[in-house]
JSON list of C-alpha atoms and ligand atoms in Angstrom, two decimals:
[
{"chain": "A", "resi": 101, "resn": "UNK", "atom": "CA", "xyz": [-21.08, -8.77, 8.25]},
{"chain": "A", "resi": 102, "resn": "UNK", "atom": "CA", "xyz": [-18.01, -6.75, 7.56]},
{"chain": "A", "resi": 103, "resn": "UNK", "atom": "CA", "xyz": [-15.11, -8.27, 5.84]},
{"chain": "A", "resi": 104, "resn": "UNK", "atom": "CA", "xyz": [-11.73, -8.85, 7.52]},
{"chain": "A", "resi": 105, "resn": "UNK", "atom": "CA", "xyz": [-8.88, -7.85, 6.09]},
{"chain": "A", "resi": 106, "resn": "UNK", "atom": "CA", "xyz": [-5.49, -9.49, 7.67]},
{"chain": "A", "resi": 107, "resn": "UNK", "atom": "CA", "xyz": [-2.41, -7.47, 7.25]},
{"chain": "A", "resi": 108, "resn": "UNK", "atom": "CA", "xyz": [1.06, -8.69, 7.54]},
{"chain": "A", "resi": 109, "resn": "UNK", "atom": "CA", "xyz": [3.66, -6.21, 7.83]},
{"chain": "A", "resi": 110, "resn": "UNK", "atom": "CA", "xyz": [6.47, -8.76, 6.48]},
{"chain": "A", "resi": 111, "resn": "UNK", "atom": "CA", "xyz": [9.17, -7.83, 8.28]},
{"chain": "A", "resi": 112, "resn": "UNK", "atom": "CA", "xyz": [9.85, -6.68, 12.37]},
{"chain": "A", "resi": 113, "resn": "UNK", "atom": "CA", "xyz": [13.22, -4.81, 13.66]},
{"chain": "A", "resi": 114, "resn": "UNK", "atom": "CA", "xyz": [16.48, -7.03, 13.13]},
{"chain": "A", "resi": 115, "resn": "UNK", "atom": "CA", "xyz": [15.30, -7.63, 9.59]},
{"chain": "A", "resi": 116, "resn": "UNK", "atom": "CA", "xyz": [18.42, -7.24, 7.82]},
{"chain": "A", "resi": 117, "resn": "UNK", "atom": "CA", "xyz": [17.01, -5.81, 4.46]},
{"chain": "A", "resi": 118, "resn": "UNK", "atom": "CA", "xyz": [17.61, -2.43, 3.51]},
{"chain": "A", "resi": 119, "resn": "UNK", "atom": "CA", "xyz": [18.60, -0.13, 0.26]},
{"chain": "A", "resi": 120, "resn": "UNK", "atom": "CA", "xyz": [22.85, -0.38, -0.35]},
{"chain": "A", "resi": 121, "resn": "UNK", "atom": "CA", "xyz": [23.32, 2.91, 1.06]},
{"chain": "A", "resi": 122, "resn": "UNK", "atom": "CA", "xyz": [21.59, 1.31, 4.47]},
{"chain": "A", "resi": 123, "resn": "UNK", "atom": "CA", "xyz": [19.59, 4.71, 4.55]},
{"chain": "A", "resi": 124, "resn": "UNK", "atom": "CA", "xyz": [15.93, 2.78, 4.07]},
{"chain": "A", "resi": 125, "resn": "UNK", "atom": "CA", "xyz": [15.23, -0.79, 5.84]},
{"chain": "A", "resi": 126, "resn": "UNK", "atom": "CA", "xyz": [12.07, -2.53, 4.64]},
{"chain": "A", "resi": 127, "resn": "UNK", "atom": "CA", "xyz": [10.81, -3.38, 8.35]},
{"chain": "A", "resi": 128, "resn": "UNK", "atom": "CA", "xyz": [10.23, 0.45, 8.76]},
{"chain": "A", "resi": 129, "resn": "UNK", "atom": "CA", "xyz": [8.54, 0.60, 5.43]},
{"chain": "A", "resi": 130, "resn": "UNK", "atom": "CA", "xyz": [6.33, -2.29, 6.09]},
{"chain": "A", "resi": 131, "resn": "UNK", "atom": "CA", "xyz": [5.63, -1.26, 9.56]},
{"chain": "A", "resi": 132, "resn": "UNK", "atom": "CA", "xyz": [4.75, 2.60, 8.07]},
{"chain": "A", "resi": 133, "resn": "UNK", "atom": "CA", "xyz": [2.51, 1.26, 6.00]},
{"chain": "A", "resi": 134, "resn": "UNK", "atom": "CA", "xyz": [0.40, -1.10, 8.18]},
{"chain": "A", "resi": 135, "resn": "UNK", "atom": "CA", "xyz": [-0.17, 1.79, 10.28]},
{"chain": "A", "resi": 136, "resn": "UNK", "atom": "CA", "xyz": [-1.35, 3.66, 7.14]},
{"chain": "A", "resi": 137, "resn": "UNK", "atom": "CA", "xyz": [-3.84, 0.89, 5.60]},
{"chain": "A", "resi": 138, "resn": "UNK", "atom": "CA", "xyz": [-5.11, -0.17, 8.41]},
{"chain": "A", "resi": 139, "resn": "UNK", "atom": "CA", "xyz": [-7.26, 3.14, 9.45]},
{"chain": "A", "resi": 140, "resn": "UNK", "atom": "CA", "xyz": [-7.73, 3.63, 5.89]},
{"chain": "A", "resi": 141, "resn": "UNK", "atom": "CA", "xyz": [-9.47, 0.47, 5.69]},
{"chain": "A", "resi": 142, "resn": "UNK", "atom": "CA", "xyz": [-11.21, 0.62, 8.88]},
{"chain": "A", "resi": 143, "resn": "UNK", "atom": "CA", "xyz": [-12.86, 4.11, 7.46]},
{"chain": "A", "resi": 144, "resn": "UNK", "atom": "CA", "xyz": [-14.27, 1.54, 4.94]},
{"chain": "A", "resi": 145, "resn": "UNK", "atom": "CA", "xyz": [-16.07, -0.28, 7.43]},
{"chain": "A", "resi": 146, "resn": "UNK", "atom": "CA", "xyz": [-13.51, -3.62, 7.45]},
{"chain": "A", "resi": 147, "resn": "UNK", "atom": "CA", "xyz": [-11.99, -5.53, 10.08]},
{"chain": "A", "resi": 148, "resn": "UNK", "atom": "CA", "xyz": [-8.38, -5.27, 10.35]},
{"chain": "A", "resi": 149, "resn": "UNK", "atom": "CA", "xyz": [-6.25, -8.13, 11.96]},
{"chain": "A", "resi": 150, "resn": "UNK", "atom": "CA", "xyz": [-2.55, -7.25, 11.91]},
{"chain": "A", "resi": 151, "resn": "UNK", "atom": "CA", "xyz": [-0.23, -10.36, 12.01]},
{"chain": "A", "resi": 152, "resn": "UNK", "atom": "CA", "xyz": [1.71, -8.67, 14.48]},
{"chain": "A", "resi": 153, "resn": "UNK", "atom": "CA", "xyz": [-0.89, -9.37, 17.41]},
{"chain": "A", "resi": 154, "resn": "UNK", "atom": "CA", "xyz": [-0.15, -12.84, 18.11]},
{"chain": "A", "resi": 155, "resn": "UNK", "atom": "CA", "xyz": [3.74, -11.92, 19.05]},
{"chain": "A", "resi": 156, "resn": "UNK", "atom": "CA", "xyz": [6.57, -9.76, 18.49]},
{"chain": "A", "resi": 157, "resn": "UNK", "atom": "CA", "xyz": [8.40, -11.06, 15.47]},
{"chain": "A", "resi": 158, "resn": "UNK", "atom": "CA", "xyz": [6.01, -14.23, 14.45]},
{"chain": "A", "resi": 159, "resn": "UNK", "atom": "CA", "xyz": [6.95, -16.88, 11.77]},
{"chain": "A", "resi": 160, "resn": "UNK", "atom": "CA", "xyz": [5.96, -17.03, 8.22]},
{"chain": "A", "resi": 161, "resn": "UNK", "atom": "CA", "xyz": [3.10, -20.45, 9.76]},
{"chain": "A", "resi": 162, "resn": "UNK", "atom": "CA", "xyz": [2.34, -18.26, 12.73]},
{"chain": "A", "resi": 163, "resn": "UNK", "atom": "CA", "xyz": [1.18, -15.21, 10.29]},
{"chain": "A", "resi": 164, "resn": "UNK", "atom": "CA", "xyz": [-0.46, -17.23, 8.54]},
{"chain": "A", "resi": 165, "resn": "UNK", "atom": "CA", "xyz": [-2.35, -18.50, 11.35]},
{"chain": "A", "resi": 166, "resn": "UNK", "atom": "CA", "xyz": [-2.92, -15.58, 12.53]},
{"chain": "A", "resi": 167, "resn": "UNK", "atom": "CA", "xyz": [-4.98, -14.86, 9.41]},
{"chain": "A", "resi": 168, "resn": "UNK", "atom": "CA", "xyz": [-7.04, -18.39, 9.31]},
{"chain": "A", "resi": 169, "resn": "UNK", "atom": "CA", "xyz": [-7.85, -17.80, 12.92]},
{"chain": "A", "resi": 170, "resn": "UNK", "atom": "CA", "xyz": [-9.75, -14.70, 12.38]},
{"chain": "A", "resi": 171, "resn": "UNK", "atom": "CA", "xyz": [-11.23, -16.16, 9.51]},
{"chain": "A", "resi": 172, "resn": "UNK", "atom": "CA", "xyz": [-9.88, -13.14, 7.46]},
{"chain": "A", "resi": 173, "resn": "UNK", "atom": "CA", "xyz": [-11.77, -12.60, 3.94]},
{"chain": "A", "resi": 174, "resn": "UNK", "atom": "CA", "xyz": [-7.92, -11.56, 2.28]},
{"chain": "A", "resi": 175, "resn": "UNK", "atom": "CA", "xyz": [-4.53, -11.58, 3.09]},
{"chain": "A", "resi": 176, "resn": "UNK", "atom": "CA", "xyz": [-2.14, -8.83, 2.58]},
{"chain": "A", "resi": 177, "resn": "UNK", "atom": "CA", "xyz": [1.71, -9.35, 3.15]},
{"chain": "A", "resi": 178, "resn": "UNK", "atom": "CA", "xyz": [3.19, -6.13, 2.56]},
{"chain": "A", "resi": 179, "resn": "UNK", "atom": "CA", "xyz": [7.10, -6.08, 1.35]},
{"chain": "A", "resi": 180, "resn": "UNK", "atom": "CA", "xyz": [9.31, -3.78, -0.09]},
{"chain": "A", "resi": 181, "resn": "UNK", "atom": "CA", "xyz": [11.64, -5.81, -2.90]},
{"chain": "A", "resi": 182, "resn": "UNK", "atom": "CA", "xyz": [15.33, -6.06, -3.72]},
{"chain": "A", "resi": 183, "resn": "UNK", "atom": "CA", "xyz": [17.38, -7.71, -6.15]},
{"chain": "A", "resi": 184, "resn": "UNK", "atom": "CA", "xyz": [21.67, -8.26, -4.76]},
{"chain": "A", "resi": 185, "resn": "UNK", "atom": "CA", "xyz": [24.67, -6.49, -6.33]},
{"chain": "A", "resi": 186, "resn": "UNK", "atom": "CA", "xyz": [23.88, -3.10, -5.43]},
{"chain": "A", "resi": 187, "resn": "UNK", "atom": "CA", "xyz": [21.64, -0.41, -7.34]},
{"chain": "A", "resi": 188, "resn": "UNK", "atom": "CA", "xyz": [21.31, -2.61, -10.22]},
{"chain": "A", "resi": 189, "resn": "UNK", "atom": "CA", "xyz": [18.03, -3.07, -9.83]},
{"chain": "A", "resi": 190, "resn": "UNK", "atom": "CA", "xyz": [14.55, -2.50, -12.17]},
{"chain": "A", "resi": 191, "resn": "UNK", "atom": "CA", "xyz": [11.98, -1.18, -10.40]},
{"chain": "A", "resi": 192, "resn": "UNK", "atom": "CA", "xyz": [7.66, -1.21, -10.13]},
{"chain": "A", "resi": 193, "resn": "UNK", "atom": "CA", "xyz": [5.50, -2.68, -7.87]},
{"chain": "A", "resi": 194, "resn": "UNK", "atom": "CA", "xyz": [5.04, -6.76, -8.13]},
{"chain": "A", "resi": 195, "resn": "UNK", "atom": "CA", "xyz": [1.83, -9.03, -6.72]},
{"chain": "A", "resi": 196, "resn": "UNK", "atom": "CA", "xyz": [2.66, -12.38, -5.53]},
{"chain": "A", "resi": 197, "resn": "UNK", "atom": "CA", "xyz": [-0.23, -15.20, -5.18]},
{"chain": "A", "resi": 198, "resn": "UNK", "atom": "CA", "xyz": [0.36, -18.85, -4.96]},
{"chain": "A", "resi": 199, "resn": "UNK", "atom": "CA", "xyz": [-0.41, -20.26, -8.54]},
{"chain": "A", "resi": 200, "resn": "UNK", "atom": "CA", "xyz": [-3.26, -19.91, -11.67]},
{"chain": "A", "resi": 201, "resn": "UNK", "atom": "CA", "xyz": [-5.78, -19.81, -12.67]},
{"chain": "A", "resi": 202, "resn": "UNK", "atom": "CA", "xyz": [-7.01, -16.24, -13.19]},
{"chain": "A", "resi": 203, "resn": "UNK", "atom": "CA", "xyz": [-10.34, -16.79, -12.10]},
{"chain": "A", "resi": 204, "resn": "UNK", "atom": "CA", "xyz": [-8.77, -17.97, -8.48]},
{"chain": "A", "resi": 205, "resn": "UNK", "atom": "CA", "xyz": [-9.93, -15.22, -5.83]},
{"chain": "A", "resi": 206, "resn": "UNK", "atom": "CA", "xyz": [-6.44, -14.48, -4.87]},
{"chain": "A", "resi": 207, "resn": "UNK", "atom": "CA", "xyz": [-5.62, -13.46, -8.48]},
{"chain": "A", "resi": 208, "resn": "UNK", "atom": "CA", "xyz": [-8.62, -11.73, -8.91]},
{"chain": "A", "resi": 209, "resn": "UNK", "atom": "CA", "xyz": [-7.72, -9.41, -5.61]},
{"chain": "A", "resi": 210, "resn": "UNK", "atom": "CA", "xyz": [-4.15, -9.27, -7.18]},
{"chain": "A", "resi": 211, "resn": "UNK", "atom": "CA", "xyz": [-5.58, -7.73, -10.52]},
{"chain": "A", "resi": 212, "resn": "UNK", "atom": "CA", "xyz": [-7.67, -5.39, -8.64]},
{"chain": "A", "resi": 213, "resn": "UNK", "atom": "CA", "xyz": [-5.09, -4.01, -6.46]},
{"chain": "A", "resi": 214, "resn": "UNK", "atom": "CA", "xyz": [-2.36, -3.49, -9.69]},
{"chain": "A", "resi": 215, "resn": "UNK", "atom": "CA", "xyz": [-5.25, -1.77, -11.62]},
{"chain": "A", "resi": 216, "resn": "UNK", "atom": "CA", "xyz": [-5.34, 0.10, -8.79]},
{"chain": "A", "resi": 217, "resn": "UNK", "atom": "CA", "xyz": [-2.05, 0.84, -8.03]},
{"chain": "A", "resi": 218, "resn": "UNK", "atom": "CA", "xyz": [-1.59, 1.59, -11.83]},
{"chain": "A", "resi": 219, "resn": "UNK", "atom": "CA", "xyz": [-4.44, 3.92, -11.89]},
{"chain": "A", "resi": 220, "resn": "UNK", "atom": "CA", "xyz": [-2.91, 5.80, -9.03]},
{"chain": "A", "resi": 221, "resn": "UNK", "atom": "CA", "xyz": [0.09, 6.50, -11.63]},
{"chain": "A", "resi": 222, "resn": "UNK", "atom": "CA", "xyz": [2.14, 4.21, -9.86]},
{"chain": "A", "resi": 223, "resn": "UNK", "atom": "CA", "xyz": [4.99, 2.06, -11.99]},
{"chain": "A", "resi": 224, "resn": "UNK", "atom": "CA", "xyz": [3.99, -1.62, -12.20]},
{"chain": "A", "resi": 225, "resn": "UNK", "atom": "CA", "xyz": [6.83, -4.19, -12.55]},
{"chain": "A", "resi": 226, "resn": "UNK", "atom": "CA", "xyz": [7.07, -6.31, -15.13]},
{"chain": "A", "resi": 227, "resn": "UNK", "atom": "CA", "xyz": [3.96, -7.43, -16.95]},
{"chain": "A", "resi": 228, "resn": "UNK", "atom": "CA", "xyz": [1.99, -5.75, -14.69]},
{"chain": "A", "resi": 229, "resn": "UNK", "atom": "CA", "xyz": [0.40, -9.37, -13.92]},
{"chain": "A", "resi": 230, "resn": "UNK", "atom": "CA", "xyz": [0.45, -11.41, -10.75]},
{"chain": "A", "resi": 231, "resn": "UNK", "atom": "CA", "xyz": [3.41, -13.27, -10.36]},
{"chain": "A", "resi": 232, "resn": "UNK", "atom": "CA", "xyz": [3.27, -16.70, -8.68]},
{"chain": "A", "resi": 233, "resn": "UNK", "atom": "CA", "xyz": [5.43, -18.10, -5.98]},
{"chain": "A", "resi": 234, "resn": "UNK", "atom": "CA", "xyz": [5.19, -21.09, -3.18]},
{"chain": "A", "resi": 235, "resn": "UNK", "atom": "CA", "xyz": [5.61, -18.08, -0.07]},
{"chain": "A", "resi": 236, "resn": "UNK", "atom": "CA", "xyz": [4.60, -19.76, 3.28]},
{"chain": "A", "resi": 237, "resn": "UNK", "atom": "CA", "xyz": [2.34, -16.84, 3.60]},
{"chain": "A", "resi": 238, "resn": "UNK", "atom": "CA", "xyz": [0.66, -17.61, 0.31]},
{"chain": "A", "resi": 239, "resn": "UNK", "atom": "CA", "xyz": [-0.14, -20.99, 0.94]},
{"chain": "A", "resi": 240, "resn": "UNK", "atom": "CA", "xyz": [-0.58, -21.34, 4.46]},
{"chain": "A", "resi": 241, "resn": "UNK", "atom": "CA", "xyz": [-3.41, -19.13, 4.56]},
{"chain": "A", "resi": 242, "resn": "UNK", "atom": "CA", "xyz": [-6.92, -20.40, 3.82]},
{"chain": "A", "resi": 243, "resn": "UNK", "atom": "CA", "xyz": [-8.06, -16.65, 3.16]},
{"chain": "A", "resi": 244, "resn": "UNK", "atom": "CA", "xyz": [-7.28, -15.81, -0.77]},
{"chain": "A", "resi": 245, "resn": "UNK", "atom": "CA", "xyz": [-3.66, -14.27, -0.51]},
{"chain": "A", "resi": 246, "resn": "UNK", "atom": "CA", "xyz": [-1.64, -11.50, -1.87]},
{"chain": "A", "resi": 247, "resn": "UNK", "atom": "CA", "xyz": [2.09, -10.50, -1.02]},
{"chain": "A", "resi": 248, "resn": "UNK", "atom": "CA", "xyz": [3.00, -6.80, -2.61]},
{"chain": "A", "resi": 249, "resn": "UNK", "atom": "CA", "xyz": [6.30, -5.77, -3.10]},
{"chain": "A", "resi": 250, "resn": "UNK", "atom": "CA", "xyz": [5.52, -2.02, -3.05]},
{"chain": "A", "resi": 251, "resn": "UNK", "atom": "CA", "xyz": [8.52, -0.97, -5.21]},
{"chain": "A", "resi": 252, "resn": "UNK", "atom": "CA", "xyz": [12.46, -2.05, -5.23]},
{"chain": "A", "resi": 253, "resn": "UNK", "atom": "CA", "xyz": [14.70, -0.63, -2.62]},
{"chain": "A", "resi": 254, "resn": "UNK", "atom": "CA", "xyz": [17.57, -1.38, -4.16]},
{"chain": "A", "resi": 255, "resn": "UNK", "atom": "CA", "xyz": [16.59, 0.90, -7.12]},
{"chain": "A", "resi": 256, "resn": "UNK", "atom": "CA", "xyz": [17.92, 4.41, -6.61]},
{"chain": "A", "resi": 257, "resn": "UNK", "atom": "CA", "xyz": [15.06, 6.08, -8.44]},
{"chain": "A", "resi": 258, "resn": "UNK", "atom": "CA", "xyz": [12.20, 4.07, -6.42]},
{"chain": "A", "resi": 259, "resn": "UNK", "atom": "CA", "xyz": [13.43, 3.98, -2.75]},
{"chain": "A", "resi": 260, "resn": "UNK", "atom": "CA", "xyz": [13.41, 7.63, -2.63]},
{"chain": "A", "resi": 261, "resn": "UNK", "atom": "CA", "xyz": [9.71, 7.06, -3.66]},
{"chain": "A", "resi": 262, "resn": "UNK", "atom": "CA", "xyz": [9.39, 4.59, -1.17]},
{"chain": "A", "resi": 263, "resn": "UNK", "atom": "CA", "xyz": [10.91, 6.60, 1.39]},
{"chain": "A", "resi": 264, "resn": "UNK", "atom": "CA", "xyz": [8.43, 9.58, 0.91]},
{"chain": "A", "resi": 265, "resn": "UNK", "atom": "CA", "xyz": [5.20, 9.81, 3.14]},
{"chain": "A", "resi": 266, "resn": "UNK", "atom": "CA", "xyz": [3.37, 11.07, 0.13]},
{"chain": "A", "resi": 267, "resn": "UNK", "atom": "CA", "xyz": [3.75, 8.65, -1.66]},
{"chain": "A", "resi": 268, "resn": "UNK", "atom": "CA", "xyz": [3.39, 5.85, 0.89]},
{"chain": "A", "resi": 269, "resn": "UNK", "atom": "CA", "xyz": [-0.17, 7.63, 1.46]},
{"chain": "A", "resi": 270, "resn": "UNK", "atom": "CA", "xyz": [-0.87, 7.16, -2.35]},
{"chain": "A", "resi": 271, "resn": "UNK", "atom": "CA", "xyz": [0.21, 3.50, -2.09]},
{"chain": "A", "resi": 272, "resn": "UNK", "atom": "CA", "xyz": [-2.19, 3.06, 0.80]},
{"chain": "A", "resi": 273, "resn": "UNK", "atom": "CA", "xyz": [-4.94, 4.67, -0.98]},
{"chain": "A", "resi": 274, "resn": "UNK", "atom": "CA", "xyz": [-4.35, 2.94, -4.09]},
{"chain": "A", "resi": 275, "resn": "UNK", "atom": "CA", "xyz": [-3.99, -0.81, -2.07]},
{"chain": "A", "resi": 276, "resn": "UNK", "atom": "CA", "xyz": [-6.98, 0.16, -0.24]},
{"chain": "A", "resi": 277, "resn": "UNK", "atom": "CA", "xyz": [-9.19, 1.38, -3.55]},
{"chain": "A", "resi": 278, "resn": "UNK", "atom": "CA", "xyz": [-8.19, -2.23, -5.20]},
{"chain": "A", "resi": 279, "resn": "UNK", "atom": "CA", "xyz": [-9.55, -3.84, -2.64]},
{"chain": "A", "resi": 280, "resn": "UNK", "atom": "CA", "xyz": [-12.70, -2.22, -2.46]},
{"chain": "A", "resi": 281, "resn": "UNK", "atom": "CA", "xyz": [-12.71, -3.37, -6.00]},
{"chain": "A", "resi": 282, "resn": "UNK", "atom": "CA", "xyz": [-12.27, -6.58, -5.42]},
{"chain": "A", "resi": 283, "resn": "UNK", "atom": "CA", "xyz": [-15.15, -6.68, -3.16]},
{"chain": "A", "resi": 284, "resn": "UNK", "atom": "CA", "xyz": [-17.05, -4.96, -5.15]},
{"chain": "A", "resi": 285, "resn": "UNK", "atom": "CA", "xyz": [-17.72, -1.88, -2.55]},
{"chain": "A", "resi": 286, "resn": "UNK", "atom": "CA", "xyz": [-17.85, 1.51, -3.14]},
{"chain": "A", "resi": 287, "resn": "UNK", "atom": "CA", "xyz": [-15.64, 3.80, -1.09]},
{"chain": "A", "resi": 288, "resn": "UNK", "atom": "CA", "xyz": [-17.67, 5.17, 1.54]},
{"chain": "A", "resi": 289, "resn": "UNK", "atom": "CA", "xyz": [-16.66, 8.93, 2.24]},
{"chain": "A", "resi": 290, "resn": "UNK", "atom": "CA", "xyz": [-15.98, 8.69, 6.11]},
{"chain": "A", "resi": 291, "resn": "UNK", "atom": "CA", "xyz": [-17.89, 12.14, 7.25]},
{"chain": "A", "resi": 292, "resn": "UNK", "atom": "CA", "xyz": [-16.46, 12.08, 10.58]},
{"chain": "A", "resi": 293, "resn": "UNK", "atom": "CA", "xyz": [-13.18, 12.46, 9.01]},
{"chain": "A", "resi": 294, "resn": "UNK", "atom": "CA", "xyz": [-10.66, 14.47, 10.53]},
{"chain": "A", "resi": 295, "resn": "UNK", "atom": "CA", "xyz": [-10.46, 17.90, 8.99]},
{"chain": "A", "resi": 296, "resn": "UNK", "atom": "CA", "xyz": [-6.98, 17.88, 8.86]},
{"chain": "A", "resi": 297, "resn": "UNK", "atom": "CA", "xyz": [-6.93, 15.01, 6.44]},
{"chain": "A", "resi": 298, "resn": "UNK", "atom": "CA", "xyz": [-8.11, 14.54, 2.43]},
{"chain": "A", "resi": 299, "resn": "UNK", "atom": "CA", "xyz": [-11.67, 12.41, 2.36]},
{"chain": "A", "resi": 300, "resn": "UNK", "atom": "CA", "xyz": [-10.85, 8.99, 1.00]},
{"chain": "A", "resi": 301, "resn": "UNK", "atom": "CA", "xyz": [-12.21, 9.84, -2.54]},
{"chain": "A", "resi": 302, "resn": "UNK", "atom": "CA", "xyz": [-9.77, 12.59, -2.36]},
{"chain": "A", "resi": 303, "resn": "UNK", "atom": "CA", "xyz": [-6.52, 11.08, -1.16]},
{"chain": "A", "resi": 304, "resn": "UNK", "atom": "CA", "xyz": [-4.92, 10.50, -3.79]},
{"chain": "A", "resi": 305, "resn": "UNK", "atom": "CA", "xyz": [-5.31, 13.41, -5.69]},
{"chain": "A", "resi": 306, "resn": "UNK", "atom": "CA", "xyz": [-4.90, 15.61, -3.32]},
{"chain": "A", "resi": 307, "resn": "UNK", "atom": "CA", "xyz": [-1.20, 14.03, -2.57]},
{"chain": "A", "resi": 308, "resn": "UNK", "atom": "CA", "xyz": [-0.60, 14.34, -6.15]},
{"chain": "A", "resi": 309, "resn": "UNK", "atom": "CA", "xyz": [-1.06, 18.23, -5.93]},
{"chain": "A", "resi": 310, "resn": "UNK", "atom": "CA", "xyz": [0.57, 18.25, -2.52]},
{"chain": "A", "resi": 311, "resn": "UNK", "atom": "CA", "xyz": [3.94, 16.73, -4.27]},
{"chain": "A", "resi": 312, "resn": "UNK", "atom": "CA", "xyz": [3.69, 18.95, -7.34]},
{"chain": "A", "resi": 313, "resn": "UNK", "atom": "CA", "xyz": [3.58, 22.11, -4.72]},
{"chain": "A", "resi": 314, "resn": "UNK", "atom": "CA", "xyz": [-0.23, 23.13, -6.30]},
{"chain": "A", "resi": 315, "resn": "UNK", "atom": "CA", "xyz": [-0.94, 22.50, -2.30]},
{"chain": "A", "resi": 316, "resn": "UNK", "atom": "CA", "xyz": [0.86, 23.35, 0.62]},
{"chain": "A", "resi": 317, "resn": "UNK", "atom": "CA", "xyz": [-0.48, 20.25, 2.38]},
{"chain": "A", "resi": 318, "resn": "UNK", "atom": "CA", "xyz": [-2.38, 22.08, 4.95]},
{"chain": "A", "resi": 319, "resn": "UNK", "atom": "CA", "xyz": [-6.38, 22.19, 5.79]},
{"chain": "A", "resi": 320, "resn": "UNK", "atom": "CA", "xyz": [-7.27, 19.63, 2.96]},
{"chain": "A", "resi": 321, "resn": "UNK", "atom": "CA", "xyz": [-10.95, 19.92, 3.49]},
{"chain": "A", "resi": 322, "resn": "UNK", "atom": "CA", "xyz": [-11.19, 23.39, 4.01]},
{"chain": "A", "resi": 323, "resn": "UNK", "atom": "CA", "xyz": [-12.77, 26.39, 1.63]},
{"chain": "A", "resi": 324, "resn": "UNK", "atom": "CA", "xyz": [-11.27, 28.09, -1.42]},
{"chain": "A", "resi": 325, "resn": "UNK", "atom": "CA", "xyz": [-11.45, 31.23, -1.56]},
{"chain": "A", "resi": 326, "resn": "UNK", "atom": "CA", "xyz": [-11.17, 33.61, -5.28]},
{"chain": "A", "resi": 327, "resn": "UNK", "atom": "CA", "xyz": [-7.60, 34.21, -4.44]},
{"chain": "A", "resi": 328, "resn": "UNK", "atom": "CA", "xyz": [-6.61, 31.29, -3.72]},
{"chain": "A", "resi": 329, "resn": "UNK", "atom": "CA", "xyz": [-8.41, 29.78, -6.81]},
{"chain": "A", "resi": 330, "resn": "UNK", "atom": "CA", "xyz": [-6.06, 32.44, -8.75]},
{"chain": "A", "resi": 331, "resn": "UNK", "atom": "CA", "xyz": [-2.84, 31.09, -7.06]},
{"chain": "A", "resi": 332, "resn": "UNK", "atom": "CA", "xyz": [-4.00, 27.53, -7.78]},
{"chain": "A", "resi": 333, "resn": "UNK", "atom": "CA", "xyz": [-4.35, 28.55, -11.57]},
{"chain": "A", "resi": 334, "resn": "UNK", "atom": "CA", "xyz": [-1.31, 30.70, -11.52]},
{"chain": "A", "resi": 335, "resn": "UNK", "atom": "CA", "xyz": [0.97, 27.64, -10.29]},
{"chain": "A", "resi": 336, "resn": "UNK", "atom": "CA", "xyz": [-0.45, 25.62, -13.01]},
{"chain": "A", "resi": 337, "resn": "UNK", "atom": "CA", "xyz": [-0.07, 27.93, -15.57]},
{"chain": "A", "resi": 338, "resn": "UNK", "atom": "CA", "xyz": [-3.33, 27.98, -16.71]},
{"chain": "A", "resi": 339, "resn": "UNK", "atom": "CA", "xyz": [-3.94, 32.50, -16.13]},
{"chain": "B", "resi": 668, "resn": "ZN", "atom": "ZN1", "xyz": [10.26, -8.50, 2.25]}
]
């Protein structure tokens, strides 16, 4: 039996939260990135339920029902976070479940997703703990529950981060890989991947050299030849 995954993409259109500057709104970010895990974790053989299904802009209960209804194995709310008064903000990514103790599933998915996410070279908030708090979503679901705040969007540095498709992809991977953790699976390296995209086991580091211009981003799984293993050595300094 595969496992479901439930995604919640926390906020729809009219959500009024966005950076200072207005130039990022967390509904787009949330959406993006629901459309990003949820092939990525269908290549891994799970079920996906997204809490959008059941209607256009559902409550906090309804998402959560959404979730018990398909008997989901974990529950991913997916946020972007902010603090008021501007750009004074810290930044790092934050995991919300319900309450203690460690040993609770939903804090041992929360764990395996920061490792993750850490791993990934991605800034943790914080202690790089879970953090607790009585969300709806958290404790109206009967699946173990996580809420992520992928990063603060009211932090100069980060929301141009958060704004960047590569490293939304590396998020995705790195969400994805702590889940597979947390169940214990290995990745499986989807063969009838499309060419023009990296294999799972790949992802991540091939965004890395993507951003750091080692890569162009083009034909990801494709042959390299001498001369391009020269270029490749010449940008990192290494001939
Ligand atoms: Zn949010």
């Amino acid at each position: 039996m595969s496992k479901t995954i439930c995604i919640d993409p926390g906020h729809w259109p009219g959500s009024v939260n966005c950076a200072p500057d207005k130039s990022y709104w967390e509904y787009e970010f949330t959406w993006d990135m629901y459309t990003r895990l949820k092939p990525l974790f269908e290549k891994q053989g799970f079920a996906v339920v997204g809490t959008p299904t059941e209607q256009e802009n559902p409550s906090l209960t309804a998402r959560a029902t959404v979730s018990n209804k398909a008997g989901a194995d974990l529950f991913l709310s997916i946020h972007s976070n902010a603090v008021s008064g501007g750009w004074m903000s810290p930044k790092g990514f934050v995991a919300y479940t319900s309450s203690g103790p460690e040993t609770a599933e939903r804090n041992r998915a929360a764990v395996n997703i920061l490792n993750a996410v850490h791993e990934a070279g991605i800034t943790l908030f914080g202690t790089g703990k879970p953090y607790h708090a009585l969300f709806t979503v958290l404790t109206a679901t009967t699946a173990p529950a996580v809420l992520l705040e992928c990063g603060f969007h009211t932090n100069r540095d980060e929301v141009a981060l958060l704004k960047n498709e590569v490293y939304r992809d590396r998020l995705a991977s790195a969400i994805v890989t702590g889940v597979l953790g947390y169940f214990g699976v290995e990745p499986k390296d989807p063969e009838s991947g499309p060419p023009d995209q990296p294999s799972f086991w790949a992802s991540t580091a091939w965004s890395n050299a993507c951003a750091k211009g080692i890569f162009d981003g083009s034909d990801p799984q494709g042959p390299l030849t001498r001369e391009q293993a020269a270029l490749v050595l010449d940008r990192l300094g290494l001939v």
